[in-house]
Structures are given as C-alpha cells and as structure tokens.
Amino acid sequence: MYKHLFFLLSILILTLMSCDKQEDTRNWKEASWDEIEKQASGTTVNFMMWQGSPVINDYINNYVIPTLKEKYNITLNISSGQGPEIVQLMMGEKQAGSDNGQVDMVWINGETFFQLRKIEALWGPFTEKLPNSQFINFKDPFINIDFQQEINGMECPWGISQFALVYDTAKTQNPPKNLQELEYFIKKYPGTFTISNDFSGMTLLKCFMAELSGSPDGLDGEFNQEKYDTLSTQLWDYINRNKKYFWKEGRTFPKEHSKMDQMFSSGEILLSNGFSEGGIEDKVLQGLFPKSTRGYAWENGTILNSNYLGITYNARNIAGAMQVINFLISPEAQLKKADPSGMNANTVLDVSKLPKDYKNQFKKITARKYGPSLNELSNNAIREPAPEYMLNIYEDFRTYVIEE
C-alpha cells in the first residue's frame, strides 16, 4: 500500500515539475493577449521601485494595488530599490545562475537600463505586446531614446518629466540661470546652496556640464572620453573654487534629495531642484514648501527624460508583469497619475491618440498653481547624455569634490 502511495506521489511531483517547466519556457512573445490575461489572473507580481516619494507611494498603495486586484485579480508586491540596488540584485542572480528571480518588474531608466542591458538582465522586447502601447508616440525622441539609447521594446515608458531649479519668490527675486550668475549668487548668499549626492544632484551637474560644452546639445551622441575629461576638469575646478560658499562650506553634501527638500522648506538653502518640473506642486499642497515657491529651467537647458518599466530576465511571472505594465500605461491609470491633487505626473501617452472621452478628461485636468508645466519649460529642454556621463560623474564627484 505504501509503495503504491509513494509511486502515486512521485508521479504527481514529476507532473507538477513538468508543468512548472512548461510554464517557465512558454514563449510569451508569441502568446495572444487573451492567453497572457488568463495566465496573469490569480498571480502575484513582484515590483522593485524607488519609494522615496509619499505621493508616488500613495498612488501605488492606494490606487494601483487595489485596482489591479479588483480588475485583474493580481496581487502586486512592492520592494524598495532603485538603480544601484536593482543592478546589484540582477548581477547577483546572474552569477548564481538563478532562473527564478526575486522580482518580476523594475522601475528604471538611463544608466540602470544601460547596465542591465550590458549583463542581459532584461526580458524582451515586449512593449508591442501591450494593447495600451498604441497610445504612446514612440517616434518622440524623448520617449524612444533613453540616455542616447534606443529602448527597442526592452522597457516601457511610464512617465516623462523635466528637471527644474526651485526657489522661493518671497526670499529670492532673481535666481541664477547660468554658472556665472550662480557663482555671484552663492558668494552673496553663502551657505544657501548645495548639491545632493544622488540622481538629482548628478543631473544638476550634467546640466552644468552641458553649459560648459557651449550649447544645449553639447553632450549629445555617444560617450566621448576626451570631451568628458575636458568638461569634467572644468566642472570640478568650478565647484572646488566655490564650495567654501556652499552649505556647510562644502565639507559635506546631502546624500538624499529628501534632505534638500527639508533644508529648502526651513530656509536653510535658497535653491533646490528636482524632476517633475521641480516636484513643486505636491510639496506646496502638502504644506512642505511655501506657496511662493516657483520653478525654472537653466538658461542653457535642463534635462527632459522619460522613466520606464522593465521585466527581469528571470521573472517568475512574465504574463503578470506584462498585465501590470499594460495597466500602468492605460488611459485610466495615467489619468489618475496626472491628478494635480495626487501624483501630479505628466502623462506618457499621446493624448491625441486617446478615445474621445479620455481626451476630454485629460483636457479638464486643472493647471498647476505653483509649479511650472512641462510645456512652459519645453524651450529649455535638453536630452539626457549617454549613460557613461552619469556613471563617471557619480564616481568623480566623490573623488574630486567630496574627498578633495
């Protein structure tokens, strides 16, 4: 009897293993969307994303997660991590030969996309499989090109925003708009300016480097080591000769952009910065920034870029990840994301391609009261340079400025 039972259990285990293997090797690139939807229902999707913004976290936790469960019976689990953590995780799983990843999808762009492609850690191309991708204008270079790299369907656009500088009109009437004016400003108001040692701070340095190149498109094209060496030398010289006028006399730099927000809010610094056109609206509405806060673009230009969603090479739930991403770029989810009282994000969709009802709803979105719109800054938009610029700036800022 026991031998018979053991035999039946062995057959069952082998059958289940066979089913798992068949599921893992299914070619989702050739599956119909109906098949993908059917397979995704009742599953869990693990999503690694940056969780440093209360409004983004609120959008994900209180809208995306319950809506995915209600509409598609998908459980979305969030884990915290951005560029370096994502790359480190994927490299570790690659080295371990793991076919069952800890995460299914990731929020990325730029240098992270570059690094993940280098180690072949993304699954795809997949964007053409998504029904809602029909509403995205993939001919737009600010969408289809990520840090001078064609996305080629390996990541799906999720949002678009421009970097901006932030000031308080009640304290500063004429904020600096170029490096010469900035040097004058920090000498006149010492201790009120600094650079965060994170993605936002390094983006500000790229804007400075673009100005040093002599034109808004001076960093376009493939990475040029000779150009970088010349411009970075000028940049570090500029910062080092002026950092005694920085916050804390340039002896230390904030590690997180949230610290910049706090210092700007308290008046400790007079200039801040950030993507989403400075991220001003939600911070004013939260009461963090005063209502006199405004944002502007650097004279030579500030970076406009998109952010993306990718699927990991060893995702356990590819079908579920595709369903989640398709929902996140849906007119419904993008409209909610654009709500001025919520995440206040620019849509990545081409509104002209939307059904009439959604066109009208997007047109009815209330204009920002405090922060500039994407359209207002568009004349001063410049492209992200190749990812090697960012990677080198991160390392060299520490070597030639922080440790100097």
Short mmCIF file of C-alpha atoms in Angstrom, two decimals:
data_model
loop_
_atom_site.label_atom_id
_atom_site.label_comp_id
_atom_site.label_asym_id
_atom_site.label_seq_id
_atom_site.Cartn_x
_atom_site.Cartn_y
_atom_site.Cartn_z
CA MET A 1 0.00 0.00 0.00
CA TYR A 2 2.77 2.44 0.99
CA LYS A 3 4.74 1.58 -2.13
CA HIS A 4 1.67 2.31 -4.23
CA LEU A 5 1.11 5.63 -2.42
CA PHE A 6 4.79 6.56 -2.85
CA PHE A 7 4.53 5.76 -6.56
CA LEU A 8 1.47 7.99 -6.96
CA LEU A 9 3.15 10.86 -5.08
CA SER A 10 6.25 10.51 -7.24
CA ILE A 11 4.15 10.69 -10.41
CA LEU A 12 2.33 13.77 -9.04
CA ILE A 13 5.60 15.56 -8.19
CA LEU A 14 7.08 14.76 -11.61
CA THR A 15 3.89 16.01 -13.27
CA LEU A 16 3.98 19.27 -11.31
CA MET A 17 7.66 19.75 -12.13
CA SER A 18 6.88 19.16 -15.78
CA CYS A 19 4.05 21.71 -15.65
CA ASP A 20 6.34 24.28 -13.98
CA LYS A 21 8.99 23.73 -16.60
CA GLN A 22 6.46 24.06 -19.41
CA GLU A 23 5.13 27.26 -17.83
CA ASP A 24 8.62 28.71 -17.43
CA THR A 25 9.57 28.08 -21.01
CA ARG A 26 6.36 29.30 -22.63
CA ASN A 27 7.06 31.86 -25.32
CA TRP A 28 5.07 34.83 -24.08
CA LYS A 29 6.30 36.91 -27.01
CA GLU A 30 4.13 34.80 -29.29
CA ALA A 31 1.16 34.32 -26.97
CA SER A 32 -2.10 36.14 -27.59
CA TRP A 33 -3.12 38.86 -25.17
CA ASP A 34 -6.07 36.71 -24.09
CA GLU A 35 -3.63 33.98 -23.09
CA ILE A 36 -1.49 36.47 -21.20
CA GLU A 37 -4.50 37.87 -19.33
CA LYS A 38 -5.72 34.39 -18.45
CA GLN A 39 -2.33 33.31 -17.14
CA ALA A 40 -1.84 36.56 -15.18
CA SER A 41 -5.13 36.26 -13.28
CA GLY A 42 -4.71 34.98 -9.74
CA THR A 43 -0.94 35.53 -9.67
CA THR A 44 1.48 37.69 -7.70
CA VAL A 45 3.82 40.20 -9.35
CA ASN A 46 6.91 41.44 -7.51
CA PHE A 47 7.81 45.03 -8.37
CA MET A 48 11.05 46.76 -7.26
CA MET A 49 10.81 50.54 -7.30
CA TRP A 50 12.08 53.69 -5.64
CA GLN A 51 9.88 54.52 -2.65
CA GLY A 52 11.22 57.93 -1.72
CA SER A 53 8.13 59.95 -2.64
CA PRO A 54 4.99 59.96 -0.43
CA VAL A 55 2.73 60.87 -3.38
CA ILE A 56 4.09 58.07 -5.57
CA ASN A 57 3.75 55.60 -2.71
CA ASP A 58 0.18 56.74 -2.15
CA TYR A 59 -0.64 56.29 -5.84
CA ILE A 60 0.80 52.78 -5.85
CA ASN A 61 -0.53 51.59 -2.49
CA ASN A 62 -3.98 53.17 -2.52
CA TYR A 63 -4.84 53.10 -6.21
CA VAL A 64 -2.69 50.73 -8.27
CA ILE A 65 -2.56 47.77 -5.87
CA PRO A 66 -6.32 47.62 -5.07
CA THR A 67 -7.31 48.31 -8.69
CA LEU A 68 -5.09 45.52 -10.04
CA LYS A 69 -6.62 43.14 -7.52
CA GLU A 70 -10.17 44.19 -8.36
CA LYS A 71 -9.85 44.32 -12.16
CA TYR A 72 -7.33 41.56 -12.87
CA ASN A 73 -7.07 39.50 -9.66
CA ILE A 74 -3.35 40.30 -9.48
CA THR A 75 -1.51 40.82 -6.21
CA LEU A 76 1.24 43.43 -6.58
CA ASN A 77 4.06 43.19 -4.04
CA ILE A 78 6.39 46.19 -3.77
CA SER A 79 10.03 46.02 -2.70
CA SER A 80 12.23 49.08 -2.28
CA GLY A 81 15.18 49.62 -4.57
CA GLN A 82 16.46 51.90 -7.30
CA GLY A 83 19.30 51.85 -9.83
CA PRO A 84 22.30 50.50 -7.88
CA GLU A 85 20.22 48.06 -5.83
CA ILE A 86 18.47 46.72 -8.94
CA VAL A 87 21.74 46.23 -10.82
CA GLN A 88 23.37 44.59 -7.79
CA LEU A 89 20.44 42.20 -7.38
CA MET A 90 20.45 41.22 -11.05
CA MET A 91 24.23 40.73 -11.11
CA GLY A 92 23.99 38.51 -8.04
CA GLU A 93 21.25 36.39 -9.59
CA LYS A 94 23.19 36.16 -12.85
CA GLN A 95 26.28 34.96 -11.01
CA ALA A 96 24.22 32.46 -9.04
CA GLY A 97 22.60 31.16 -12.23
CA SER A 98 19.14 31.85 -10.81
CA ASP A 99 16.23 31.16 -13.17
CA ASN A 100 13.67 32.29 -10.58
CA GLY A 101 14.19 35.93 -9.79
CA GLN A 102 13.16 37.76 -6.66
CA VAL A 103 11.46 40.46 -8.74
CA ASP A 104 9.42 40.39 -11.94
CA MET A 105 9.48 44.05 -12.93
CA VAL A 106 11.56 47.13 -12.16
CA TRP A 107 11.26 50.93 -12.42
CA ILE A 108 14.32 52.16 -14.32
CA ASN A 109 15.89 54.49 -16.84
CA GLY A 110 19.22 55.73 -18.10
CA GLU A 111 22.33 54.28 -16.60
CA THR A 112 20.36 51.46 -14.95
CA PHE A 113 18.91 50.47 -18.32
CA PHE A 114 22.43 50.62 -19.78
CA GLN A 115 23.90 48.41 -17.04
CA LEU A 116 21.06 45.87 -17.16
CA ARG A 117 21.39 45.58 -20.94
CA LYS A 118 25.14 45.05 -20.54
CA ILE A 119 24.55 41.96 -18.41
CA GLU A 120 21.45 40.87 -20.39
CA ALA A 121 19.26 41.15 -17.31
CA LEU A 122 16.06 42.34 -19.03
CA TRP A 123 13.43 40.24 -20.79
CA GLY A 124 12.00 41.42 -24.08
CA PRO A 125 11.26 43.05 -26.36
CA PHE A 126 7.72 43.20 -25.04
CA THR A 127 6.20 46.66 -25.49
CA GLU A 128 4.48 45.85 -28.79
CA LYS A 129 2.54 43.10 -27.00
CA LEU A 130 0.87 45.65 -24.72
CA PRO A 131 -2.53 46.80 -26.06
CA ASN A 132 -2.16 50.23 -24.44
CA SER A 133 1.19 50.89 -26.14
CA GLN A 134 -0.89 52.07 -29.12
CA PHE A 135 -1.41 55.33 -27.20
CA ILE A 136 2.32 56.10 -26.88
CA ASN A 137 4.19 58.07 -29.52
CA PHE A 138 7.34 56.01 -29.94
CA LYS A 139 8.61 58.48 -32.54
CA ASP A 140 9.14 61.06 -29.81
CA PRO A 141 12.93 61.06 -29.18
CA PHE A 142 12.41 61.96 -25.52
CA ILE A 143 10.41 58.73 -25.17
CA ASN A 144 12.04 56.29 -27.58
CA ILE A 145 15.60 57.32 -26.63
CA ASP A 146 16.76 56.72 -23.07
CA PHE A 147 20.12 58.38 -22.30
CA GLN A 148 21.02 58.24 -26.03
CA GLN A 149 19.98 54.56 -26.19
CA GLU A 150 17.06 53.29 -28.29
CA ILE A 151 14.76 51.37 -25.99
CA ASN A 152 13.93 48.78 -28.70
CA GLY A 153 10.94 47.44 -26.78
CA MET A 154 13.09 46.37 -23.81
CA GLU A 155 11.48 48.85 -21.42
CA CYS A 156 8.08 50.54 -21.49
CA PRO A 157 7.71 54.31 -20.98
CA TRP A 158 5.77 55.11 -17.81
CA GLY A 159 6.29 58.83 -17.21
CA ILE A 160 8.07 61.89 -18.55
CA SER A 161 9.34 64.97 -16.74
CA GLN A 162 11.85 67.80 -16.91
CA PHE A 163 14.45 68.79 -14.37
CA ALA A 164 13.99 72.25 -12.89
CA LEU A 165 15.50 74.52 -10.29
CA VAL A 166 13.39 75.63 -7.35
CA TYR A 167 13.31 78.91 -5.42
CA ASP A 168 11.07 80.94 -3.11
CA THR A 169 9.95 84.24 -4.64
CA ALA A 170 9.50 85.67 -1.14
CA LYS A 171 13.23 85.25 -0.48
CA THR A 172 14.82 85.32 -3.93
CA GLN A 173 13.70 87.67 -6.69
CA ASN A 174 16.29 86.85 -9.36
CA PRO A 175 17.57 83.28 -9.08
CA PRO A 176 20.73 82.38 -11.04
CA LYS A 177 20.23 80.92 -14.51
CA ASN A 178 23.80 80.16 -15.54
CA LEU A 179 27.11 79.27 -13.91
CA GLN A 180 28.38 82.85 -13.81
CA GLU A 181 25.22 84.04 -12.06
CA LEU A 182 25.35 81.07 -9.68
CA GLU A 183 28.90 81.95 -8.64
CA TYR A 184 27.80 85.52 -7.88
CA PHE A 185 24.70 84.26 -6.03
CA ILE A 186 26.48 81.87 -3.67
CA LYS A 187 29.10 84.49 -2.80
CA LYS A 188 26.33 86.96 -1.99
CA TYR A 189 24.34 84.36 0.00
CA PRO A 190 26.95 81.93 1.35
CA GLY A 191 25.77 78.64 2.81
CA THR A 192 22.47 78.62 0.90
CA PHE A 193 23.40 76.28 -1.97
CA THR A 194 24.47 72.65 -2.19
CA ILE A 195 24.35 69.58 -4.44
CA SER A 196 22.82 66.30 -3.32
CA ASN A 197 24.98 63.23 -3.87
CA ASP A 198 22.23 61.31 -5.64
CA PHE A 199 20.46 61.07 -9.00
CA SER A 200 19.05 64.60 -8.77
CA GLY A 201 22.37 66.16 -7.83
CA MET A 202 24.21 64.34 -10.58
CA THR A 203 21.54 65.51 -13.06
CA LEU A 204 22.21 69.10 -12.00
CA LEU A 205 25.91 68.50 -12.68
CA LYS A 206 25.08 67.20 -16.16
CA CYS A 207 23.17 70.42 -16.83
CA PHE A 208 26.23 72.37 -15.68
CA MET A 209 28.47 70.25 -17.90
CA ALA A 210 26.19 70.87 -20.89
CA GLU A 211 26.59 74.61 -20.32
CA LEU A 212 30.37 74.22 -20.18
CA SER A 213 30.20 72.39 -23.54
CA GLY A 214 28.92 75.60 -25.09
CA SER A 215 25.46 74.53 -26.31
CA PRO A 216 22.28 72.69 -25.23
CA ASP A 217 23.19 69.69 -27.39
CA GLY A 218 26.88 69.67 -26.50
CA LEU A 219 26.65 66.27 -24.78
CA ASP A 220 24.55 64.56 -27.45
CA GLY A 221 25.79 61.43 -29.19
CA GLU A 222 27.90 58.54 -27.94
CA PHE A 223 30.06 58.97 -24.87
CA ASN A 224 33.28 60.80 -25.66
CA GLN A 225 36.02 60.25 -23.07
CA GLU A 226 38.14 63.16 -24.28
CA LYS A 227 35.16 65.51 -24.13
CA TYR A 228 34.23 64.22 -20.68
CA ASP A 229 37.78 64.66 -19.34
CA THR A 230 37.94 68.25 -20.60
CA LEU A 231 34.50 69.30 -19.34
CA SER A 232 34.67 67.45 -16.03
CA THR A 233 38.01 69.10 -15.24
CA GLN A 234 36.35 72.49 -15.78
CA LEU A 235 33.34 71.42 -13.70
CA TRP A 236 35.37 70.19 -10.70
CA ASP A 237 37.52 73.32 -10.84
CA TYR A 238 34.38 75.47 -10.76
CA ILE A 239 32.88 73.59 -7.81
CA ASN A 240 36.08 73.35 -5.79
CA ARG A 241 36.91 77.03 -6.07
CA ASN A 242 33.38 77.91 -4.94
CA LYS A 243 32.44 75.16 -2.48
CA LYS A 244 33.65 77.22 0.51
CA TYR A 245 30.49 79.27 -0.17
CA PHE A 246 28.30 76.12 -0.22
CA TRP A 247 26.15 74.79 2.62
CA LYS A 248 28.49 73.78 5.48
CA GLU A 249 31.32 75.31 3.44
CA GLY A 250 31.26 72.33 1.08
CA ARG A 251 32.66 69.95 3.72
CA THR A 252 29.69 67.64 3.31
CA PHE A 253 26.87 67.09 0.82
CA PRO A 254 23.34 65.72 1.38
CA LYS A 255 23.04 62.04 0.44
CA GLU A 256 19.31 62.08 -0.22
CA HIS A 257 17.20 64.57 -2.13
CA SER A 258 14.62 64.45 0.65
CA LYS A 259 17.19 66.27 2.79
CA MET A 260 17.31 69.02 0.16
CA ASP A 261 13.53 69.39 0.41
CA GLN A 262 13.72 69.72 4.18
CA MET A 263 16.51 72.32 4.02
CA PHE A 264 14.66 74.33 1.37
CA SER A 265 11.47 74.17 3.41
CA SER A 266 13.23 75.51 6.52
CA GLY A 267 15.02 78.23 4.55
CA GLU A 268 18.43 76.71 5.21
CA ILE A 269 19.10 76.70 1.46
CA LEU A 270 17.63 79.11 -1.09
CA LEU A 271 17.89 76.90 -4.19
CA SER A 272 16.72 73.35 -4.68
CA ASN A 273 15.98 71.23 -7.75
CA GLY A 274 14.31 68.09 -9.00
CA PHE A 275 12.50 66.26 -11.76
CA SER A 276 8.75 66.57 -12.38
CA GLU A 277 9.49 70.23 -13.15
CA GLY A 278 10.90 70.61 -9.67
CA GLY A 279 8.22 68.50 -7.94
CA ILE A 280 6.77 71.69 -6.51
CA GLU A 281 3.00 71.27 -6.69
CA ASP A 282 2.59 68.30 -4.36
CA LYS A 283 5.07 69.71 -1.83
CA VAL A 284 3.16 73.01 -1.66
CA LEU A 285 -0.13 71.13 -1.29
CA GLN A 286 1.41 69.01 1.48
CA GLY A 287 2.50 72.20 3.24
CA LEU A 288 6.20 71.34 2.92
CA PHE A 289 7.01 74.23 0.53
CA PRO A 290 5.58 77.76 0.84
CA LYS A 291 3.02 78.90 -1.71
CA SER A 292 5.56 81.39 -3.04
CA THR A 293 7.70 78.52 -4.41
CA ARG A 294 8.37 78.53 -8.16
CA GLY A 295 10.48 76.57 -10.62
CA TYR A 296 12.50 77.41 -13.72
CA ALA A 297 14.84 75.93 -16.31
CA TRP A 298 18.56 76.63 -16.55
CA GLU A 299 19.36 79.10 -19.34
CA ASN A 300 21.32 76.55 -21.40
CA GLY A 301 18.67 73.94 -20.68
CA THR A 302 17.64 71.31 -18.17
CA ILE A 303 17.25 67.62 -18.86
CA LEU A 304 13.94 66.20 -20.03
CA ASN A 305 13.65 62.45 -19.82
CA SER A 306 11.28 59.54 -19.51
CA ASN A 307 11.21 56.79 -16.91
CA TYR A 308 10.41 53.20 -17.75
CA LEU A 309 9.22 49.80 -16.58
CA GLY A 310 11.24 46.70 -17.37
CA ILE A 311 10.78 42.95 -16.92
CA THR A 312 13.68 40.99 -15.45
CA TYR A 313 15.37 38.24 -17.48
CA ASN A 314 14.43 35.63 -14.86
CA ALA A 315 10.98 36.89 -13.91
CA ARG A 316 8.81 34.16 -12.43
CA ASN A 317 5.65 35.84 -13.67
CA ILE A 318 6.18 37.39 -17.11
CA ALA A 319 2.50 37.31 -18.01
CA GLY A 320 1.58 39.06 -14.76
CA ALA A 321 4.28 41.69 -15.24
CA MET A 322 3.00 42.46 -18.75
CA GLN A 323 -0.53 42.82 -17.45
CA VAL A 324 0.58 45.18 -14.68
CA ILE A 325 2.63 47.33 -17.06
CA ASN A 326 -0.22 47.45 -19.57
CA PHE A 327 -2.49 48.71 -16.79
CA LEU A 328 0.06 51.32 -15.65
CA ILE A 329 0.12 52.86 -19.14
CA SER A 330 -3.65 52.65 -19.57
CA PRO A 331 -5.57 55.92 -20.04
CA GLU A 332 -7.35 55.21 -16.76
CA ALA A 333 -4.17 54.77 -14.69
CA GLN A 334 -2.34 57.63 -16.42
CA LEU A 335 -5.27 59.97 -15.82
CA LYS A 336 -5.25 59.12 -12.13
CA LYS A 337 -1.48 59.59 -12.08
CA ALA A 338 -1.91 63.08 -13.57
CA ASP A 339 -4.36 64.24 -10.88
CA PRO A 340 -2.96 67.56 -9.52
CA SER A 341 -4.14 66.68 -6.02
CA GLY A 342 -2.29 63.36 -6.19
CA MET A 343 0.85 62.34 -8.03
CA ASN A 344 0.54 65.28 -10.45
CA ALA A 345 2.59 63.48 -13.12
CA ASN A 346 2.80 64.24 -16.83
CA THR A 347 1.24 61.51 -18.91
CA VAL A 348 3.49 59.49 -21.20
CA LEU A 349 0.52 58.97 -23.52
CA ASP A 350 -0.12 60.93 -26.70
CA VAL A 351 -3.49 62.44 -25.78
CA SER A 352 -4.37 62.90 -29.47
CA LYS A 353 -4.38 59.11 -29.82
CA LEU A 354 -6.86 58.53 -26.98
CA PRO A 355 -10.58 57.81 -27.22
CA LYS A 356 -12.69 60.98 -27.14
CA ASP A 357 -13.84 60.51 -23.54
CA TYR A 358 -10.28 60.32 -22.24
CA LYS A 359 -9.16 63.21 -24.44
CA ASN A 360 -11.78 65.37 -22.75
CA GLN A 361 -10.82 64.20 -19.27
CA PHE A 362 -7.14 64.95 -19.81
CA LYS A 363 -8.06 68.41 -21.14
CA LYS A 364 -10.05 69.10 -17.98
CA ILE A 365 -7.09 68.48 -15.66
CA THR A 366 -6.60 71.57 -13.52
CA ALA A 367 -3.47 73.56 -14.32
CA ARG A 368 -0.76 73.74 -11.69
CA LYS A 369 -0.95 76.74 -9.37
CA TYR A 370 2.66 76.76 -8.23
CA GLY A 371 5.00 74.60 -10.27
CA PRO A 372 5.71 75.18 -13.98
CA SER A 373 4.15 72.91 -16.59
CA LEU A 374 6.16 70.73 -18.92
CA ASN A 375 5.07 72.97 -21.77
CA GLU A 376 6.38 76.10 -20.03
CA LEU A 377 9.87 74.61 -19.78
CA SER A 378 9.93 72.86 -23.17
CA ASN A 379 12.00 75.55 -24.93
CA ASN A 380 14.81 74.83 -22.48
CA ALA A 381 14.65 71.03 -22.65
CA ILE A 382 17.83 69.11 -23.41
CA ARG A 383 18.36 65.38 -23.86
CA GLU A 384 19.98 63.08 -21.37
CA PRO A 385 23.59 62.41 -22.36
CA ALA A 386 24.91 58.85 -22.76
CA PRO A 387 24.85 56.82 -19.51
CA GLU A 388 28.62 56.81 -19.16
CA TYR A 389 28.48 60.53 -18.34
CA MET A 390 26.30 59.87 -15.30
CA LEU A 391 28.35 56.86 -14.18
CA ASN A 392 31.60 58.84 -14.40
CA ILE A 393 30.14 61.92 -12.72
CA TYR A 394 28.96 59.84 -9.74
CA GLU A 395 32.44 58.43 -9.20
CA ASP A 396 34.37 61.60 -9.95
CA PHE A 397 32.17 63.86 -7.82
CA ARG A 398 33.13 61.74 -4.83
CA THR A 399 36.81 61.57 -5.81
CA TYR A 400 37.44 65.15 -6.91
CA VAL A 401 34.94 67.09 -4.80
CA ILE A 402 33.72 65.24 -1.68
CA GLU A 403 37.09 63.68 -0.86
CA GLU A 404 39.14 66.62 -2.12
#
